[in-house]
mmCIF file of C-alpha atoms in Angstrom:
data_model
loop_
_atom_site.group_PDB
_atom_site.id
_atom_site.type_symbol
_atom_site.label_atom_id
_atom_site.label_comp_id
_atom_site.label_asym_id
_atom_site.label_seq_id
_atom_site.Cartn_x
_atom_site.Cartn_y
_atom_site.Cartn_z
ATOM 1 C CA ALA G 1 82.605 -214.406 -68.298
ATOM 2 C CA ALA G 2 86.374 -214.360 -67.987
ATOM 3 C CA GLY G 3 88.091 -211.423 -69.644
ATOM 4 C CA VAL G 4 91.619 -210.559 -70.641
ATOM 5 C CA ILE G 5 93.722 -209.896 -67.554
ATOM 6 C CA GLN G 6 96.648 -207.530 -67.631
ATOM 7 C CA SER G 7 99.180 -206.810 -64.935
ATOM 8 C CA PRO G 8 100.230 -204.564 -63.479
ATOM 9 C CA ARG G 9 97.514 -201.950 -63.960
ATOM 10 C CA HIS G 10 99.926 -199.133 -63.287
ATOM 11 C CA LEU G 11 103.691 -199.004 -63.548
ATOM 12 C CA ILE G 12 106.105 -196.169 -62.921
ATOM 13 C CA LYS G 13 109.651 -196.419 -64.195
ATOM 14 C CA GLU G 14 112.576 -194.133 -64.819
ATOM 15 C CA LYS G 15 114.402 -193.552 -68.075
ATOM 16 C CA ARG G 16 116.686 -196.385 -69.147
ATOM 17 C CA GLU G 17 114.989 -198.885 -66.850
ATOM 18 C CA THR G 18 113.246 -202.059 -68.002
ATOM 19 C CA ALA G 19 109.634 -203.138 -67.627
ATOM 20 C CA THR G 20 107.668 -206.333 -68.147
ATOM 21 C CA LEU G 21 103.945 -206.299 -68.829
ATOM 22 C CA LYS G 22 101.869 -209.438 -68.581
ATOM 23 C CA CYS G 23 98.721 -210.544 -70.349
ATOM 24 C CA TYR G 24 96.466 -213.505 -69.632
ATOM 25 C CA PRO G 25 94.069 -214.119 -72.539
ATOM 26 C CA ILE G 26 90.525 -215.362 -72.335
ATOM 27 C CA PRO G 27 90.529 -219.171 -71.885
ATOM 28 C CA ARG G 28 90.734 -221.045 -75.201
ATOM 29 C CA HIS G 29 91.919 -217.937 -77.031
ATOM 30 C CA ASP G 30 95.196 -218.735 -78.739
ATOM 31 C CA THR G 31 95.953 -215.383 -80.353
ATOM 32 C CA VAL G 32 97.289 -212.411 -78.421
ATOM 33 C CA TYR G 33 97.861 -208.853 -79.605
ATOM 34 C CA TRP G 34 99.695 -205.938 -78.013
ATOM 35 C CA TYR G 35 98.789 -202.302 -78.609
ATOM 36 C CA GLN G 36 100.164 -198.974 -77.432
ATOM 37 C CA GLN G 37 97.811 -196.031 -76.936
ATOM 38 C CA GLY G 38 99.038 -192.494 -76.312
ATOM 39 C CA PRO G 39 96.784 -189.794 -74.821
ATOM 40 C CA GLY G 40 93.914 -188.987 -77.162
ATOM 41 C CA GLN G 41 95.188 -191.392 -79.787
ATOM 42 C CA ASP G 42 93.954 -194.607 -81.315
ATOM 43 C CA PRO G 43 95.574 -197.905 -80.302
ATOM 44 C CA GLN G 44 98.687 -198.644 -82.347
ATOM 45 C CA PHE G 45 99.409 -202.290 -83.078
ATOM 46 C CA LEU G 46 102.743 -203.527 -81.767
ATOM 47 C CA ILE G 47 102.930 -207.288 -82.178
ATOM 48 C CA SER G 48 100.804 -210.432 -82.172
ATOM 49 C CA PHE G 49 101.216 -214.113 -81.430
ATOM 50 C CA TYR G 50 99.330 -217.158 -82.618
ATOM 51 C CA GLU G 51 99.895 -220.531 -81.013
ATOM 52 C CA LYS G 52 103.030 -219.254 -79.262
ATOM 53 C CA MET G 53 104.644 -218.060 -82.476
ATOM 54 C CA GLN G 54 105.020 -214.443 -83.525
ATOM 55 C CA SER G 55 102.309 -213.752 -86.054
ATOM 56 C CA ASP G 56 102.651 -210.135 -87.102
ATOM 57 C CA LYS G 57 104.795 -207.183 -86.203
ATOM 58 C CA GLY G 58 103.681 -203.582 -86.182
ATOM 59 C CA SER G 59 105.321 -200.474 -84.866
ATOM 60 C CA ILE G 60 107.167 -202.184 -82.035
ATOM 61 C CA PRO G 61 110.542 -200.586 -81.235
ATOM 62 C CA ASP G 62 113.626 -202.789 -81.296
ATOM 63 C CA ARG G 63 113.977 -202.085 -77.560
ATOM 64 C CA PHE G 64 110.796 -204.077 -76.968
ATOM 65 C CA SER G 65 110.297 -207.795 -77.281
ATOM 66 C CA ALA G 66 107.454 -210.125 -76.507
ATOM 67 C CA GLN G 67 106.635 -213.782 -76.319
ATOM 68 C CA GLN G 68 103.716 -216.109 -75.780
ATOM 69 C CA PHE G 69 104.136 -219.009 -73.386
ATOM 70 C CA SER G 70 102.817 -222.556 -73.380
ATOM 71 C CA ASP G 71 99.810 -221.513 -71.274
ATOM 72 C CA TYR G 72 99.089 -218.788 -73.897
ATOM 73 C CA HIS G 73 99.855 -215.894 -71.598
ATOM 74 C CA SER G 74 102.093 -213.253 -73.095
ATOM 75 C CA GLU G 75 104.706 -210.849 -71.791
ATOM 76 C CA LEU G 76 105.906 -207.588 -73.307
ATOM 77 C CA ASN G 77 109.461 -206.768 -72.302
ATOM 78 C CA MET G 78 110.567 -203.182 -72.611
ATOM 79 C CA SER G 79 114.160 -202.033 -72.168
ATOM 80 C CA SER G 80 116.006 -198.693 -72.203
ATOM 81 C CA LEU G 81 112.742 -196.960 -71.451
ATOM 82 C CA GLU G 82 112.253 -193.476 -72.841
ATOM 83 C CA LEU G 83 109.886 -190.681 -71.861
ATOM 84 C CA GLY G 84 107.964 -191.303 -75.078
ATOM 85 C CA ASP G 85 107.133 -194.822 -73.964
ATOM 86 C CA SER G 86 104.652 -193.414 -71.441
ATOM 87 C CA ALA G 87 101.316 -194.722 -72.645
ATOM 88 C CA LEU G 88 98.569 -197.235 -72.083
ATOM 89 C CA TYR G 89 99.515 -200.717 -73.213
ATOM 90 C CA PHE G 90 96.662 -202.997 -74.116
ATOM 91 C CA CYS G 91 96.573 -206.670 -74.702
ATOM 92 C CA ALA G 92 93.786 -208.301 -76.680
ATOM 93 C CA SER G 93 92.988 -211.914 -77.402
ATOM 94 C CA SER G 94 90.851 -213.713 -79.933
ATOM 95 C CA PRO G 95 89.850 -217.304 -80.647
ATOM 96 C CA SER G 96 91.603 -219.474 -83.172
ATOM 97 C CA ARG G 97 91.920 -217.972 -86.629
ATOM 98 C CA GLY G 98 90.576 -221.231 -87.951
ATOM 99 C CA THR G 99 87.128 -220.179 -86.774
ATOM 100 C CA GLY G 100 87.007 -217.260 -89.210
ATOM 101 C CA ASN G 101 86.850 -213.549 -88.489
ATOM 102 C CA GLN G 102 86.567 -212.971 -84.772
ATOM 103 C CA PRO G 103 86.702 -209.758 -82.753
ATOM 104 C CA GLN G 104 89.518 -209.023 -80.406
ATOM 105 C CA HIS G 105 88.695 -208.718 -76.744
ATOM 106 C CA PHE G 106 90.753 -206.203 -74.825
ATOM 107 C CA GLY G 107 92.037 -206.064 -71.291
ATOM 108 C CA ASP G 108 91.908 -202.848 -69.301
ATOM 109 C CA GLY G 109 95.537 -202.089 -70.001
ATOM 110 C CA THR G 110 98.688 -201.193 -68.142
ATOM 111 C CA ARG G 111 99.380 -197.515 -67.688
ATOM 112 C CA LEU G 112 103.135 -197.028 -67.967
ATOM 113 C CA SER G 113 104.607 -193.758 -66.793
ATOM 114 C CA ILE G 114 108.248 -192.924 -67.386
ATOM 115 C CA LEU G 115 109.787 -190.301 -65.142
ATOM 116 C CA GLY V 1 95.995 -195.597 -87.596
ATOM 117 C CA GLU V 2 96.008 -191.879 -87.885
ATOM 118 C CA SER V 3 96.271 -189.808 -84.780
ATOM 119 C CA VAL V 4 94.356 -186.679 -84.012
ATOM 120 C CA GLY V 5 96.522 -185.853 -81.040
ATOM 121 C CA LEU V 6 94.942 -184.688 -77.837
ATOM 122 C CA HIS V 7 91.841 -183.232 -79.445
ATOM 123 C CA LEU V 8 89.517 -185.964 -80.586
ATOM 124 C CA PRO V 9 86.586 -185.092 -82.832
ATOM 125 C CA THR V 10 83.594 -184.721 -80.565
ATOM 126 C CA LEU V 11 79.963 -185.434 -81.200
ATOM 127 C CA SER V 12 77.488 -183.964 -78.727
ATOM 128 C CA VAL V 13 73.929 -185.252 -78.725
ATOM 129 C CA GLN V 14 70.923 -184.792 -76.505
ATOM 130 C CA GLU V 15 69.885 -187.723 -74.389
ATOM 131 C CA GLY V 16 67.257 -189.694 -76.264
ATOM 132 C CA ASP V 17 68.384 -188.553 -79.714
ATOM 133 C CA ASN V 18 70.073 -190.823 -82.233
ATOM 134 C CA SER V 19 73.842 -190.639 -82.750
ATOM 135 C CA ILE V 20 75.784 -191.295 -85.924
ATOM 136 C CA ILE V 21 79.520 -191.783 -85.792
ATOM 137 C CA ASN V 22 81.444 -192.031 -89.034
ATOM 138 C CA CYS V 23 84.681 -193.685 -90.020
ATOM 139 C CA ALA V 24 86.671 -193.820 -93.250
ATOM 140 C CA TYR V 25 88.850 -196.864 -93.728
ATOM 141 C CA SER V 26 91.867 -197.179 -95.945
ATOM 142 C CA ASN V 27 92.143 -200.685 -97.366
ATOM 143 C CA SER V 28 89.623 -201.668 -100.020
ATOM 144 C CA ALA V 29 90.600 -205.310 -99.463
ATOM 145 C CA SER V 30 89.531 -205.270 -95.778
ATOM 146 C CA ASP V 31 86.799 -207.820 -95.236
ATOM 147 C CA TYR V 32 85.936 -207.395 -91.583
ATOM 148 C CA PHE V 33 85.220 -204.347 -89.454
ATOM 149 C CA ILE V 34 84.548 -203.734 -85.777
ATOM 150 C CA TRP V 35 83.262 -200.842 -83.716
ATOM 151 C CA TYR V 36 84.714 -200.442 -80.234
ATOM 152 C CA LYS V 37 83.654 -198.255 -77.330
ATOM 153 C CA GLN V 38 86.324 -197.057 -74.940
ATOM 154 C CA GLU V 39 85.516 -195.511 -71.590
ATOM 155 C CA SER V 40 88.062 -193.620 -69.561
ATOM 156 C CA GLY V 41 90.604 -195.910 -67.931
ATOM 157 C CA LYS V 42 89.330 -199.000 -69.707
ATOM 158 C CA GLY V 43 90.201 -201.044 -72.726
ATOM 159 C CA PRO V 44 88.216 -200.922 -75.975
ATOM 160 C CA GLN V 45 84.978 -202.836 -75.641
ATOM 161 C CA PHE V 46 83.483 -204.702 -78.611
ATOM 162 C CA ILE V 47 80.146 -203.250 -79.766
ATOM 163 C CA ILE V 48 79.338 -204.737 -83.142
ATOM 164 C CA ASP V 49 81.072 -206.150 -86.187
ATOM 165 C CA ILE V 50 80.293 -206.508 -89.874
ATOM 166 C CA ARG V 51 81.744 -208.556 -92.698
ATOM 167 C CA SER V 52 82.312 -207.096 -96.127
ATOM 168 C CA ASN V 53 79.609 -209.244 -97.705
ATOM 169 C CA MET V 54 77.032 -207.225 -95.766
ATOM 170 C CA ASP V 55 76.119 -203.565 -95.890
ATOM 171 C CA LYS V 56 74.118 -203.366 -92.686
ATOM 172 C CA ARG V 57 73.997 -205.144 -89.360
ATOM 173 C CA GLN V 58 71.861 -204.415 -86.349
ATOM 174 C CA GLY V 59 72.374 -205.069 -82.699
ATOM 175 C CA GLN V 60 70.645 -203.852 -79.601
ATOM 176 C CA ARG V 61 70.210 -200.084 -80.149
ATOM 177 C CA VAL V 62 73.159 -200.064 -82.557
ATOM 178 C CA THR V 63 73.393 -200.378 -86.313
ATOM 179 C CA VAL V 64 76.513 -200.514 -88.424
ATOM 180 C CA LEU V 65 76.443 -199.487 -92.063
ATOM 181 C CA LEU V 66 79.185 -200.350 -94.520
ATOM 182 C CA ASN V 67 79.673 -198.576 -97.845
ATOM 183 C CA LYS V 68 82.487 -200.348 -99.642
ATOM 184 C CA THR V 69 82.288 -198.055 -102.655
ATOM 185 C CA VAL V 70 83.523 -195.077 -100.664
ATOM 186 C CA LYS V 71 85.232 -197.085 -97.919
ATOM 187 C CA HIS V 72 82.982 -195.687 -95.217
ATOM 188 C CA LEU V 73 81.641 -197.176 -92.034
ATOM 189 C CA SER V 74 79.109 -195.686 -89.677
ATOM 190 C CA LEU V 75 77.736 -196.542 -86.265
ATOM 191 C CA GLN V 76 74.235 -195.484 -85.385
ATOM 192 C CA ILE V 77 73.128 -195.479 -81.763
ATOM 193 C CA ALA V 78 69.419 -195.187 -81.152
ATOM 194 C CA ALA V 79 67.987 -193.315 -78.164
ATOM 195 C CA THR V 80 71.410 -192.281 -76.895
ATOM 196 C CA GLN V 81 71.853 -192.622 -73.155
ATOM 197 C CA PRO V 82 74.341 -191.041 -70.723
ATOM 198 C CA GLY V 83 76.095 -194.402 -70.460
ATOM 199 C CA ASP V 84 76.918 -194.173 -74.158
ATOM 200 C CA SER V 85 79.356 -191.328 -73.481
ATOM 201 C CA ALA V 86 82.769 -192.651 -74.495
ATOM 202 C CA VAL V 87 85.298 -192.639 -77.317
ATOM 203 C CA TYR V 88 84.310 -194.791 -80.280
ATOM 204 C CA PHE V 89 86.797 -196.419 -82.647
ATOM 205 C CA CYS V 90 86.300 -198.297 -85.852
ATOM 206 C CA ALA V 91 88.834 -201.000 -86.706
ATOM 207 C CA GLU V 92 89.457 -202.731 -90.030
ATOM 208 C CA LYS V 93 91.045 -206.117 -90.349
ATOM 209 C CA SER V 94 94.411 -205.958 -92.092
ATOM 210 C CA GLY V 95 95.889 -209.389 -92.606
ATOM 211 C CA GLN V 96 95.498 -211.087 -89.247
ATOM 212 C CA ASN V 97 95.512 -207.832 -87.291
ATOM 213 C CA PHE V 98 93.404 -204.753 -86.921
ATOM 214 C CA VAL V 99 94.066 -201.134 -87.778
ATOM 215 C CA PHE V 100 92.192 -198.597 -85.701
ATOM 216 C CA GLY V 101 90.800 -195.386 -87.066
ATOM 217 C CA PRO V 102 90.888 -192.114 -85.159
ATOM 218 C CA GLY V 103 88.380 -192.090 -82.330
ATOM 219 C CA THR V 104 85.304 -189.929 -81.911
ATOM 220 C CA ARG V 105 84.280 -188.731 -78.483
ATOM 221 C CA LEU V 106 80.546 -188.970 -77.928
ATOM 222 C CA SER V 107 79.136 -186.641 -75.277
ATOM 223 C CA VAL V 108 75.551 -187.105 -74.230
ATOM 224 C CA LEU V 109 73.888 -183.935 -72.997
ATOM 225 C CA PRO V 110 71.139 -184.153 -70.355
#
């Protein structure tokens, strides 16, 4: 079965640079979530989109922005990168909220390292 | 979610024994809960879920128990196998999103 695809898997940037992470949800999933996970920590919710509109906002810094496109893929744009942004970034998708409570399905993440 | 830094709580069990992983959640209004398994270098993998109108749900070798009175969730793994070694997270639904609890590292001893 198709899973959530994230790219790139690994990304190395320097301070003050920008980065773009991409997420391709499971087909027919219209809701996308972004999480940040530091070493040994639980995933922290950043932002979510439903039907191409921002749904909820968590602890996403103002330096970050995201959007969901017409094909339901999503991109997380990160600017003025800081050392503390080094983490695993996960994307998850779920089916339409109209179908009731549904689990999120996660991709394998992008490991972002800031030098 | 709360962070426990670099030192996750660890549960060590002998292969073949049963494992019980516990989780306290924060929002008494949460109506949906999920257990995830996360292996090194991978994303969280769905194990089992439970809605708040239930207090127990069973899957293949796993059982989730929900105690709404004390806001407690547990995951029981029967006949633990080496492949069960991973970090386990509970997640509670908050609005349209999920809040993760601190993970527990399960180590299966031969």
